[in-house]
């Protein structure tokens, strides 16, 4: 395989095939989302249909021995595969934008968004449960150390870095 | 997160207290996550109902929910690459996958120094950006302290050089309260107006005194 990839013609065929396969997966996912919309599924349910692309992207990377989709795009630059992939991704973005709009209530029913915090704003007040992981407090068994954090009082006097996570994973 | 943990000595040297915030449903899950990731920072949990984030996310720090940020080409490509590299993707444990997050640096004076709202799951400030913000907040606080003590001529506001500017969304009900016109505020143009009035009053009194003498 390594030897064969030295041939420019084979390398080109490889990246073109990878682009076509991934673009076809995107097209299929977008079609699936449109079907879900016609069935009356909620915006968030429609979006979840796009999750199928994770497995398909993984399969494409493995099959054509690329380590990342950025590598595929970089190698496809200036070739037909890049255009095919771009067109599929544009359709994906347009579909996502439509779902996002639907999720936010649509143009007529758009919910007001709160102004984001900016530099210089006061830290909001909050009180939350805090856990100190066992790895930091020692290897012993048993529940983690826990307490409460009252902000901004408990954060006063030194700088604080708050790292907000998304979901587990 | 593991990257931040590797740089904890730098963060501690800069005087920063790092707190991970999540909406894990319980302490056991939060502890499990911290050990899996290998980061021993304090872990604050702020869960809402049914796997949603609590009000700390949306109401206090104003993180939004979005499908565009979560199901973008970049996000799904990232997960596909993780799988292709042989890493297992974790379950969300019933947590809201459309909740966006980010990072905040709060200065010693309780003010926001670095507000960073992530656009998707791959978008975070670099460790250097965070440390720079922490250091600038301490310098800002020290200068403000000097100014209060009368040892500094020009106090400067705390400012993070790498801070990303966010375009605030239009919002009628949470927009900042309109301030008084600048001419009435004693810290800006108000002082000039008061001085001009005082000078005018002195001139008028002097002219009246002169007229009486004549």
mmCIF file of C-alpha atoms in Angstrom:
data_model
loop_
_atom_site.group_PDB
_atom_site.id
_atom_site.type_symbol
_atom_site.label_atom_id
_atom_site.label_comp_id
_atom_site.label_asym_id
_atom_site.label_seq_id
_atom_site.Cartn_x
_atom_site.Cartn_y
_atom_site.Cartn_z
ATOM 1 C CA UNK A 1 0.000 0.000 0.000
ATOM 2 C CA UNK A 2 2.756 2.425 0.929
ATOM 3 C CA UNK A 3 4.550 1.710 -2.357
ATOM 4 C CA UNK A 4 1.412 2.097 -4.432
ATOM 5 C CA UNK A 5 0.673 5.508 -2.911
ATOM 6 C CA UNK A 6 3.899 6.817 -4.390
ATOM 7 C CA UNK A 7 2.243 6.715 -7.781
ATOM 8 C CA UNK A 8 0.660 10.151 -8.361
ATOM 9 C CA UNK A 9 -2.189 8.599 -10.319
ATOM 10 C CA UNK A 10 -3.040 6.190 -7.496
ATOM 11 C CA UNK A 11 -2.704 8.888 -4.864
ATOM 12 C CA UNK A 12 -5.091 11.053 -6.837
ATOM 13 C CA UNK A 13 -7.554 8.191 -7.236
ATOM 14 C CA UNK A 14 -7.364 7.558 -3.477
ATOM 15 C CA UNK A 15 -8.184 11.103 -2.465
ATOM 16 C CA UNK A 16 -10.905 11.453 -5.129
ATOM 17 C CA UNK A 17 -12.528 8.253 -3.874
ATOM 18 C CA UNK A 18 -12.316 9.416 -0.243
ATOM 19 C CA UNK A 19 -13.946 12.739 -1.146
ATOM 20 C CA UNK A 20 -16.708 11.053 -3.111
ATOM 21 C CA UNK A 21 -17.437 8.560 -0.353
ATOM 22 C CA UNK A 22 -17.590 11.190 2.388
ATOM 23 C CA UNK A 23 -19.624 13.579 0.209
ATOM 24 C CA UNK A 24 -22.094 10.748 -0.492
ATOM 25 C CA UNK A 25 -22.371 10.126 3.270
ATOM 26 C CA UNK A 26 -23.105 13.806 3.868
ATOM 27 C CA UNK A 27 -25.723 13.850 1.109
ATOM 28 C CA UNK A 28 -27.389 10.791 2.618
ATOM 29 C CA UNK A 29 -27.429 12.374 6.089
ATOM 30 C CA UNK A 30 -28.908 15.615 4.747
ATOM 31 C CA UNK A 31 -31.613 13.635 2.892
ATOM 32 C CA UNK A 32 -32.337 11.775 6.123
ATOM 33 C CA UNK A 33 -32.739 15.078 7.986
ATOM 34 C CA UNK A 34 -35.181 16.345 5.366
ATOM 35 C CA UNK A 35 -37.240 13.174 5.708
ATOM 36 C CA UNK A 36 -37.283 13.661 9.491
ATOM 37 C CA UNK A 37 -38.493 17.226 9.031
ATOM 38 C CA UNK A 38 -41.324 16.101 6.747
ATOM 39 C CA UNK A 39 -42.262 13.545 9.385
ATOM 40 C CA UNK A 40 -42.642 16.373 11.883
ATOM 41 C CA UNK A 41 -39.639 15.512 14.061
ATOM 42 C CA UNK A 42 -38.430 18.243 16.411
ATOM 43 C CA UNK A 43 -35.370 20.296 15.394
ATOM 44 C CA UNK A 44 -33.082 18.545 17.870
ATOM 45 C CA UNK A 45 -34.182 15.112 16.679
ATOM 46 C CA UNK A 46 -33.462 16.173 13.098
ATOM 47 C CA UNK A 47 -29.970 17.329 14.072
ATOM 48 C CA UNK A 48 -29.193 14.012 15.736
ATOM 49 C CA UNK A 49 -29.622 12.302 12.354
ATOM 50 C CA UNK A 50 -26.383 14.028 11.335
ATOM 51 C CA UNK A 51 -24.592 12.029 14.021
ATOM 52 C CA UNK A 52 -24.477 9.102 11.586
ATOM 53 C CA UNK A 53 -21.655 10.983 9.870
ATOM 54 C CA UNK A 54 -19.276 10.198 12.734
ATOM 55 C CA UNK A 55 -19.276 6.482 11.905
ATOM 56 C CA UNK A 56 -19.176 7.142 8.169
ATOM 57 C CA UNK A 57 -16.317 9.629 8.494
ATOM 58 C CA UNK A 58 -14.425 7.135 10.627
ATOM 59 C CA UNK A 59 -14.993 4.415 7.990
ATOM 60 C CA UNK A 60 -13.781 6.667 5.168
ATOM 61 C CA UNK A 61 -10.641 7.676 7.056
ATOM 62 C CA UNK A 62 -9.799 4.041 7.822
ATOM 63 C CA UNK A 63 -10.547 2.732 4.346
ATOM 64 C CA UNK A 64 -8.388 5.309 2.584
ATOM 65 C CA UNK A 65 -5.805 5.528 5.360
ATOM 66 C CA UNK A 66 -6.110 9.213 6.153
ATOM 67 C CA UNK A 67 -5.611 10.391 9.715
ATOM 68 C CA UNK A 68 -7.901 13.395 9.473
ATOM 69 C CA UNK A 69 -10.503 15.001 7.252
ATOM 70 C CA UNK A 70 -8.262 18.047 7.060
ATOM 71 C CA UNK A 71 -5.655 15.818 5.405
ATOM 72 C CA UNK A 72 -8.263 14.668 2.889
ATOM 73 C CA UNK A 73 -9.198 18.282 2.125
ATOM 74 C CA UNK A 74 -5.575 19.370 1.859
ATOM 75 C CA UNK A 75 -4.683 16.586 -0.540
ATOM 76 C CA UNK A 76 -7.826 17.166 -2.594
ATOM 77 C CA UNK A 77 -7.109 20.855 -3.058
ATOM 78 C CA UNK A 78 -7.425 21.871 -6.706
ATOM 79 C CA UNK A 79 -9.080 18.578 -7.658
ATOM 80 C CA UNK A 80 -12.649 17.629 -8.476
ATOM 81 C CA UNK A 81 -12.991 15.797 -5.144
ATOM 82 C CA UNK A 82 -12.559 19.081 -3.265
ATOM 83 C CA UNK A 83 -15.456 20.623 -5.173
ATOM 84 C CA UNK A 84 -17.689 17.605 -4.577
ATOM 85 C CA UNK A 85 -16.910 17.671 -0.856
ATOM 86 C CA UNK A 86 -17.411 21.428 -0.670
ATOM 87 C CA UNK A 87 -20.833 21.222 -2.316
ATOM 88 C CA UNK A 88 -21.941 18.498 0.106
ATOM 89 C CA UNK A 89 -20.694 20.473 3.112
ATOM 90 C CA UNK A 90 -22.456 23.617 1.903
ATOM 91 C CA UNK A 91 -25.737 21.694 1.767
ATOM 92 C CA UNK A 92 -25.012 20.379 5.283
ATOM 93 C CA UNK A 93 -24.394 23.891 6.636
ATOM 94 C CA UNK A 94 -27.556 25.231 4.995
ATOM 95 C CA UNK A 95 -29.579 22.404 6.542
ATOM 96 C CA UNK A 96 -27.998 23.013 9.963
ATOM 97 C CA UNK A 97 -28.722 26.735 9.735
ATOM 98 C CA UNK A 98 -32.360 25.946 8.992
ATOM 99 C CA UNK A 99 -32.571 23.539 11.963
ATOM 100 C CA UNK A 100 -30.887 26.107 14.212
ATOM 101 C CA UNK A 101 -33.404 28.725 13.157
ATOM 102 C CA UNK A 102 -36.248 26.309 13.858
ATOM 103 C CA UNK A 103 -34.753 25.450 17.263
ATOM 104 C CA UNK A 104 -34.509 29.136 18.216
ATOM 105 C CA UNK A 105 -38.170 29.635 17.410
ATOM 106 C CA UNK A 106 -37.981 30.743 13.750
ATOM 107 C CA UNK A 107 -37.860 34.276 12.381
ATOM 108 C CA UNK A 108 -41.246 35.238 13.821
ATOM 109 C CA UNK A 109 -41.065 33.499 17.176
ATOM 110 C CA UNK A 110 -37.389 34.084 17.911
ATOM 111 C CA UNK A 111 -36.715 34.115 21.631
ATOM 112 C CA UNK A 112 -34.650 37.046 22.886
ATOM 113 C CA UNK A 113 -31.050 36.085 23.638
ATOM 114 C CA UNK A 114 -29.402 37.430 26.737
ATOM 115 C CA UNK A 115 -26.410 39.684 26.182
ATOM 116 C CA UNK A 116 -23.220 37.715 26.617
ATOM 117 C CA UNK A 117 -20.897 38.680 29.426
ATOM 118 C CA UNK A 118 -18.052 40.914 28.347
ATOM 119 C CA UNK A 119 -14.689 41.867 29.739
ATOM 120 C CA UNK A 120 -15.164 44.167 32.730
ATOM 121 C CA UNK A 121 -18.587 42.788 33.692
ATOM 122 C CA UNK A 122 -19.036 41.608 37.246
ATOM 123 C CA UNK A 123 -18.785 37.870 37.848
ATOM 124 C CA UNK A 124 -22.326 36.553 38.406
ATOM 125 C CA UNK A 125 -23.194 35.335 41.889
ATOM 126 C CA UNK A 126 -23.675 31.598 42.224
ATOM 127 C CA UNK A 127 -23.490 28.762 44.734
ATOM 128 C CA UNK A 128 -22.575 25.295 43.513
ATOM 129 C CA UNK A 129 -21.509 21.932 44.894
ATOM 130 C CA UNK A 130 -17.784 21.290 44.397
ATOM 131 C CA UNK A 131 -15.990 17.967 44.281
ATOM 132 C CA UNK A 132 -12.272 17.530 44.658
ATOM 133 C CA UNK A 133 -11.424 14.394 42.694
ATOM 134 C CA UNK A 134 -9.896 11.507 44.586
ATOM 135 C CA UNK A 135 -6.814 11.588 42.415
ATOM 136 C CA UNK A 136 -5.952 15.002 43.845
ATOM 137 C CA UNK A 137 -6.715 14.157 47.457
ATOM 138 C CA UNK A 138 -5.094 10.748 47.594
ATOM 139 C CA UNK A 139 -5.540 7.270 46.193
ATOM 140 C CA UNK A 140 -7.738 5.966 49.007
ATOM 141 C CA UNK A 141 -11.207 4.556 48.352
ATOM 142 C CA UNK A 142 -14.417 6.275 49.354
ATOM 143 C CA UNK A 143 -16.360 9.271 48.139
ATOM 144 C CA UNK A 144 -14.567 12.343 46.779
ATOM 145 C CA UNK A 145 -14.089 15.384 49.008
ATOM 146 C CA UNK A 146 -17.001 17.737 48.515
ATOM 147 C CA UNK A 147 -18.048 21.203 49.572
ATOM 148 C CA UNK A 148 -19.663 24.376 48.288
ATOM 149 C CA UNK A 149 -18.373 27.234 46.200
ATOM 150 C CA UNK A 150 -19.984 30.618 46.811
ATOM 151 C CA UNK A 151 -19.040 33.099 44.117
ATOM 152 C CA UNK A 152 -17.890 35.741 43.790
ATOM 153 C CA UNK A 153 -17.019 35.786 47.525
ATOM 154 C CA UNK A 154 -15.012 32.547 47.508
ATOM 155 C CA UNK A 155 -13.155 33.614 44.375
ATOM 156 C CA UNK A 156 -12.175 37.063 45.646
ATOM 157 C CA UNK A 157 -8.551 37.953 46.094
ATOM 158 C CA UNK A 158 -7.090 35.733 43.426
ATOM 159 C CA UNK A 159 -7.745 35.135 39.756
ATOM 160 C CA UNK A 160 -10.059 32.240 38.902
ATOM 161 C CA UNK A 161 -10.281 30.178 35.757
ATOM 162 C CA UNK A 162 -13.715 28.646 35.229
ATOM 163 C CA UNK A 163 -13.691 25.892 32.630
ATOM 164 C CA UNK A 164 -17.269 25.090 31.619
ATOM 165 C CA UNK A 165 -17.661 21.628 30.147
ATOM 166 C CA UNK A 166 -20.156 20.424 27.617
ATOM 167 C CA UNK A 167 -21.709 17.032 28.200
ATOM 168 C CA UNK A 168 -19.809 14.011 29.518
ATOM 169 C CA UNK A 169 -17.479 12.636 26.874
ATOM 170 C CA UNK B 1 -8.413 19.708 29.874
ATOM 171 C CA UNK B 2 -5.447 17.383 30.180
ATOM 172 C CA UNK B 3 -3.388 20.156 28.588
ATOM 173 C CA UNK B 4 -4.514 22.602 31.267
ATOM 174 C CA UNK B 5 -3.687 20.058 33.984
ATOM 175 C CA UNK B 6 -0.186 19.601 32.548
ATOM 176 C CA UNK B 7 0.317 23.368 32.895
ATOM 177 C CA UNK B 8 -1.083 23.558 36.429
ATOM 178 C CA UNK B 9 2.283 24.652 37.849
ATOM 179 C CA UNK B 10 2.254 27.682 35.525
ATOM 180 C CA UNK B 11 -1.330 28.427 36.491
ATOM 181 C CA UNK B 12 -0.531 28.149 40.189
ATOM 182 C CA UNK B 13 2.532 30.353 39.735
ATOM 183 C CA UNK B 14 0.289 32.943 38.077
ATOM 184 C CA UNK B 15 -1.969 32.765 41.141
ATOM 185 C CA UNK B 16 -4.955 31.178 39.412
ATOM 186 C CA UNK B 17 -7.525 28.924 41.010
ATOM 187 C CA UNK B 18 -8.922 26.589 38.377
ATOM 188 C CA UNK B 19 -12.448 25.255 38.752
ATOM 189 C CA UNK B 20 -14.007 22.880 36.237
ATOM 190 C CA UNK B 21 -17.753 23.443 35.927
ATOM 191 C CA UNK B 22 -20.109 20.878 34.460
ATOM 192 C CA UNK B 23 -23.718 19.799 34.564
ATOM 193 C CA UNK B 24 -22.942 16.219 35.581
ATOM 194 C CA UNK B 25 -25.962 14.864 37.422
ATOM 195 C CA UNK B 26 -24.041 13.840 40.550
ATOM 196 C CA UNK B 27 -20.694 14.002 42.298
ATOM 197 C CA UNK B 28 -19.795 10.412 41.436
ATOM 198 C CA UNK B 29 -20.087 11.111 37.710
ATOM 199 C CA UNK B 30 -18.057 14.322 38.078
ATOM 200 C CA UNK B 31 -15.359 12.416 39.932
ATOM 201 C CA UNK B 32 -15.417 9.686 37.278
ATOM 202 C CA UNK B 33 -14.964 12.266 34.503
ATOM 203 C CA UNK B 34 -12.067 13.978 36.290
ATOM 204 C CA UNK B 35 -10.236 10.694 36.801
ATOM 205 C CA UNK B 36 -10.848 9.565 33.215
ATOM 206 C CA UNK B 37 -9.484 12.807 31.831
ATOM 207 C CA UNK B 38 -6.681 12.834 34.373
ATOM 208 C CA UNK B 39 -7.348 16.333 35.681
ATOM 209 C CA UNK B 40 -7.522 16.875 39.435
ATOM 210 C CA UNK B 41 -8.964 20.388 39.450
ATOM 211 C CA UNK B 42 -11.900 21.187 41.709
ATOM 212 C CA UNK B 43 -15.074 20.211 39.882
ATOM 213 C CA UNK B 44 -18.254 22.233 40.407
ATOM 214 C CA UNK B 45 -21.518 20.668 39.295
ATOM 215 C CA UNK B 46 -24.537 22.670 38.194
ATOM 216 C CA UNK B 47 -27.120 20.258 36.785
ATOM 217 C CA UNK B 48 -30.633 21.173 35.729
ATOM 218 C CA UNK B 49 -33.552 18.824 35.200
ATOM 219 C CA UNK B 50 -33.468 15.803 32.866
ATOM 220 C CA UNK B 51 -29.820 16.091 31.867
ATOM 221 C CA UNK B 52 -30.018 19.786 31.014
ATOM 222 C CA UNK B 53 -27.522 22.337 32.290
ATOM 223 C CA UNK B 54 -28.592 24.316 35.335
ATOM 224 C CA UNK B 55 -29.238 28.070 35.360
ATOM 225 C CA UNK B 56 -25.540 28.708 35.999
ATOM 226 C CA UNK B 57 -24.931 27.999 32.316
ATOM 227 C CA UNK B 58 -27.718 29.875 30.581
ATOM 228 C CA UNK B 59 -28.900 32.480 33.068
ATOM 229 C CA UNK B 60 -25.694 33.428 34.874
ATOM 230 C CA UNK B 61 -22.950 32.917 32.281
ATOM 231 C CA UNK B 62 -25.219 33.050 29.233
ATOM 232 C CA UNK B 63 -24.036 30.007 27.372
ATOM 233 C CA UNK B 64 -26.424 29.074 24.607
ATOM 234 C CA UNK B 65 -27.776 25.864 23.247
ATOM 235 C CA UNK B 66 -27.094 25.358 19.579
ATOM 236 C CA UNK B 67 -27.278 22.585 17.023
ATOM 237 C CA UNK B 68 -25.113 24.527 14.570
ATOM 238 C CA UNK B 69 -22.127 24.498 16.905
ATOM 239 C CA UNK B 70 -22.514 20.873 17.908
ATOM 240 C CA UNK B 71 -23.354 19.155 14.631
ATOM 241 C CA UNK B 72 -21.018 21.201 12.432
ATOM 242 C CA UNK B 73 -18.672 19.589 9.919
ATOM 243 C CA UNK B 74 -15.745 20.437 12.218
ATOM 244 C CA UNK B 75 -17.332 18.823 15.285
ATOM 245 C CA UNK B 76 -18.379 15.599 13.607
ATOM 246 C CA UNK B 77 -15.061 15.429 11.759
ATOM 247 C CA UNK B 78 -13.300 15.681 15.125
ATOM 248 C CA UNK B 79 -15.276 12.733 16.514
ATOM 249 C CA UNK B 80 -14.712 10.705 13.339
ATOM 250 C CA UNK B 81 -10.964 11.300 13.689
ATOM 251 C CA UNK B 82 -11.044 10.246 17.340
ATOM 252 C CA UNK B 83 -12.699 6.988 16.372
ATOM 253 C CA UNK B 84 -10.341 6.438 13.454
ATOM 254 C CA UNK B 85 -7.454 6.869 15.908
ATOM 255 C CA UNK B 86 -8.914 4.018 17.952
ATOM 256 C CA UNK B 87 -10.403 6.083 20.795
ATOM 257 C CA UNK B 88 -13.740 5.091 22.233
ATOM 258 C CA UNK B 89 -16.380 7.808 22.192
ATOM 259 C CA UNK B 90 -18.043 8.216 25.569
ATOM 260 C CA UNK B 91 -21.769 8.294 26.078
ATOM 261 C CA UNK B 92 -23.222 11.666 27.015
ATOM 262 C CA UNK B 93 -24.863 9.964 30.040
ATOM 263 C CA UNK B 94 -28.175 11.556 29.153
ATOM 264 C CA UNK B 95 -26.778 15.096 29.278
ATOM 265 C CA UNK B 96 -27.880 17.774 26.847
ATOM 266 C CA UNK B 97 -25.548 17.438 23.846
ATOM 267 C CA UNK B 98 -26.635 20.791 22.383
ATOM 268 C CA UNK B 99 -25.408 22.831 25.342
ATOM 269 C CA UNK B 100 -22.444 25.033 24.436
ATOM 270 C CA UNK B 101 -19.777 25.992 26.956
ATOM 271 C CA UNK B 102 -16.513 27.934 27.196
ATOM 272 C CA UNK B 103 -13.976 29.429 29.575
ATOM 273 C CA UNK B 104 -13.950 32.442 31.882
ATOM 274 C CA UNK B 105 -11.111 34.131 33.705
ATOM 275 C CA UNK B 106 -12.311 36.207 36.661
ATOM 276 C CA UNK B 107 -9.935 38.772 38.106
ATOM 277 C CA UNK B 108 -9.153 39.222 41.823
ATOM 278 C CA UNK B 109 -11.561 42.181 41.781
ATOM 279 C CA UNK B 110 -14.451 39.916 40.754
ATOM 280 C CA UNK B 111 -14.650 41.202 37.198
ATOM 281 C CA UNK B 112 -14.580 39.195 33.999
ATOM 282 C CA UNK B 113 -11.184 39.361 32.321
ATOM 283 C CA UNK B 114 -11.552 36.718 29.613
ATOM 284 C CA UNK B 115 -15.021 35.702 28.441
ATOM 285 C CA UNK B 116 -14.673 32.891 25.916
ATOM 286 C CA UNK B 117 -17.783 31.386 24.363
ATOM 287 C CA UNK B 118 -16.887 28.257 22.389
ATOM 288 C CA UNK B 119 -18.391 27.976 18.932
ATOM 289 C CA UNK B 120 -18.155 24.179 18.900
ATOM 290 C CA UNK B 121 -16.620 21.273 20.810
ATOM 291 C CA UNK B 122 -13.130 21.910 19.462
ATOM 292 C CA UNK B 123 -13.037 25.630 20.208
ATOM 293 C CA UNK B 124 -11.219 26.578 23.441
ATOM 294 C CA UNK B 125 -8.736 29.302 24.357
ATOM 295 C CA UNK B 126 -5.117 28.160 24.502
ATOM 296 C CA UNK B 127 -3.367 27.678 27.837
ATOM 297 C CA UNK B 128 -1.181 30.669 26.961
ATOM 298 C CA UNK B 129 -4.239 32.862 26.406
ATOM 299 C CA UNK B 130 -5.633 31.822 29.790
ATOM 300 C CA UNK B 131 -2.369 32.434 31.636
ATOM 301 C CA UNK B 132 -1.924 35.767 29.882
ATOM 302 C CA UNK B 133 -5.423 36.784 31.033
ATOM 303 C CA UNK B 134 -4.679 35.691 34.612
ATOM 304 C CA UNK B 135 -1.435 37.647 34.667
ATOM 305 C CA UNK B 136 -3.001 40.759 33.168
ATOM 306 C CA UNK B 137 -5.810 40.628 35.728
ATOM 307 C CA UNK B 138 -3.270 40.579 38.565
ATOM 308 C CA UNK B 139 -1.332 43.463 37.027
ATOM 309 C CA UNK B 140 -4.576 45.388 36.579
ATOM 310 C CA UNK B 141 -5.558 44.763 40.194
ATOM 311 C CA UNK B 142 -2.116 45.803 41.431
ATOM 312 C CA UNK B 143 -2.237 49.006 39.402
ATOM 313 C CA UNK B 144 -5.722 49.758 40.662
ATOM 314 C CA UNK B 145 -4.428 49.233 44.199
ATOM 315 C CA UNK B 146 -1.512 51.578 43.537
ATOM 316 C CA UNK B 147 -3.904 54.180 42.181
ATOM 317 C CA UNK B 148 -6.019 53.971 45.320
ATOM 318 C CA UNK B 149 -2.834 54.400 47.375
ATOM 319 C CA UNK B 150 -1.847 57.385 45.239
ATOM 320 C CA UNK B 151 1.296 55.693 43.958
ATOM 321 C CA UNK B 152 0.297 55.419 40.328
ATOM 322 C CA UNK B 153 -0.605 58.281 38.019
ATOM 323 C CA UNK B 154 -2.524 56.382 35.354
ATOM 324 C CA UNK B 155 -4.418 53.311 36.487
ATOM 325 C CA UNK B 156 -5.183 51.017 33.560
ATOM 326 C CA UNK B 157 -8.083 48.641 33.329
ATOM 327 C CA UNK B 158 -7.349 44.930 33.467
ATOM 328 C CA UNK B 159 -7.207 43.679 29.908
ATOM 329 C CA UNK B 160 -6.409 40.329 28.409
ATOM 330 C CA UNK B 161 -4.431 40.827 25.199
ATOM 331 C CA UNK B 162 -5.695 37.602 23.667
ATOM 332 C CA UNK B 163 -9.311 38.062 24.686
ATOM 333 C CA UNK B 164 -11.735 37.301 21.896
ATOM 334 C CA UNK B 165 -14.301 39.956 21.207
ATOM 335 C CA UNK B 166 -17.829 38.628 21.138
ATOM 336 C CA UNK B 167 -20.594 40.437 19.355
ATOM 337 C CA UNK B 168 -23.321 40.769 21.951
ATOM 338 C CA UNK B 169 -26.763 39.770 20.770
ATOM 339 C CA UNK B 170 -29.455 42.412 20.717
ATOM 340 C CA UNK B 171 -31.490 41.964 23.840
ATOM 341 C CA UNK B 172 -34.070 44.332 25.093
ATOM 342 C CA UNK B 173 -34.679 42.841 28.516
ATOM 343 C CA UNK B 174 -31.072 42.377 29.570
ATOM 344 C CA UNK B 175 -29.386 45.310 27.879
ATOM 345 C CA UNK B 176 -27.238 47.386 30.221
ATOM 346 C CA UNK B 177 -29.065 50.209 31.943
ATOM 347 C CA UNK B 178 -28.548 53.408 29.978
ATOM 348 C CA UNK B 179 -26.062 55.620 31.707
ATOM 349 C CA UNK B 180 -26.541 59.287 32.528
ATOM 350 C CA UNK B 181 -25.388 61.734 29.835
ATOM 351 C CA UNK B 182 -21.632 62.079 29.986
ATOM 352 C CA UNK B 183 -21.762 65.807 30.821
ATOM 353 C CA UNK B 184 -23.506 64.960 34.116
ATOM 354 C CA UNK B 185 -21.078 62.264 35.153
ATOM 355 C CA UNK B 186 -18.450 63.695 37.493
ATOM 356 C CA UNK B 187 -15.699 61.429 36.167
ATOM 357 C CA UNK B 188 -15.722 62.621 32.565
ATOM 358 C CA UNK B 189 -17.160 65.691 30.843
ATOM 359 C CA UNK B 190 -19.090 66.686 33.949
ATOM 360 C CA UNK B 191 -15.978 68.017 35.567
ATOM 361 C CA UNK B 192 -15.288 70.352 32.632
ATOM 362 C CA UNK B 193 -18.855 71.663 32.673
ATOM 363 C CA UNK B 194 -18.704 72.332 36.422
ATOM 364 C CA UNK B 195 -15.377 74.138 36.014
ATOM 365 C CA UNK B 196 -16.767 76.289 33.180
ATOM 366 C CA UNK B 197 -19.812 77.202 35.299
ATOM 367 C CA UNK B 198 -17.578 78.143 38.222
ATOM 368 C CA UNK B 199 -15.418 80.381 36.004
ATOM 369 C CA UNK B 200 -18.530 82.015 34.517
ATOM 370 C CA UNK B 201 -19.936 82.653 38.016
ATOM 371 C CA UNK B 202 -16.677 84.284 39.146
ATOM 372 C CA UNK B 203 -16.657 86.515 36.039
ATOM 373 C CA UNK B 204 -20.299 87.562 36.606
ATOM 374 C CA UNK B 205 -19.626 88.366 40.290
ATOM 375 C CA UNK B 206 -16.537 90.381 39.321
ATOM 376 C CA UNK B 207 -18.459 92.351 36.679
ATOM 377 C CA UNK B 208 -21.283 93.096 39.163
ATOM 378 C CA UNK B 209 -18.782 94.304 41.751
ATOM 379 C CA UNK B 210 -17.117 96.520 39.143
ATOM 380 C CA UNK B 211 -20.509 97.989 38.072
ATOM 381 C CA UNK B 212 -21.388 98.818 41.709
ATOM 382 C CA UNK B 213 -18.118 100.656 42.214
ATOM 383 C CA UNK B 214 -18.814 102.806 39.170
#
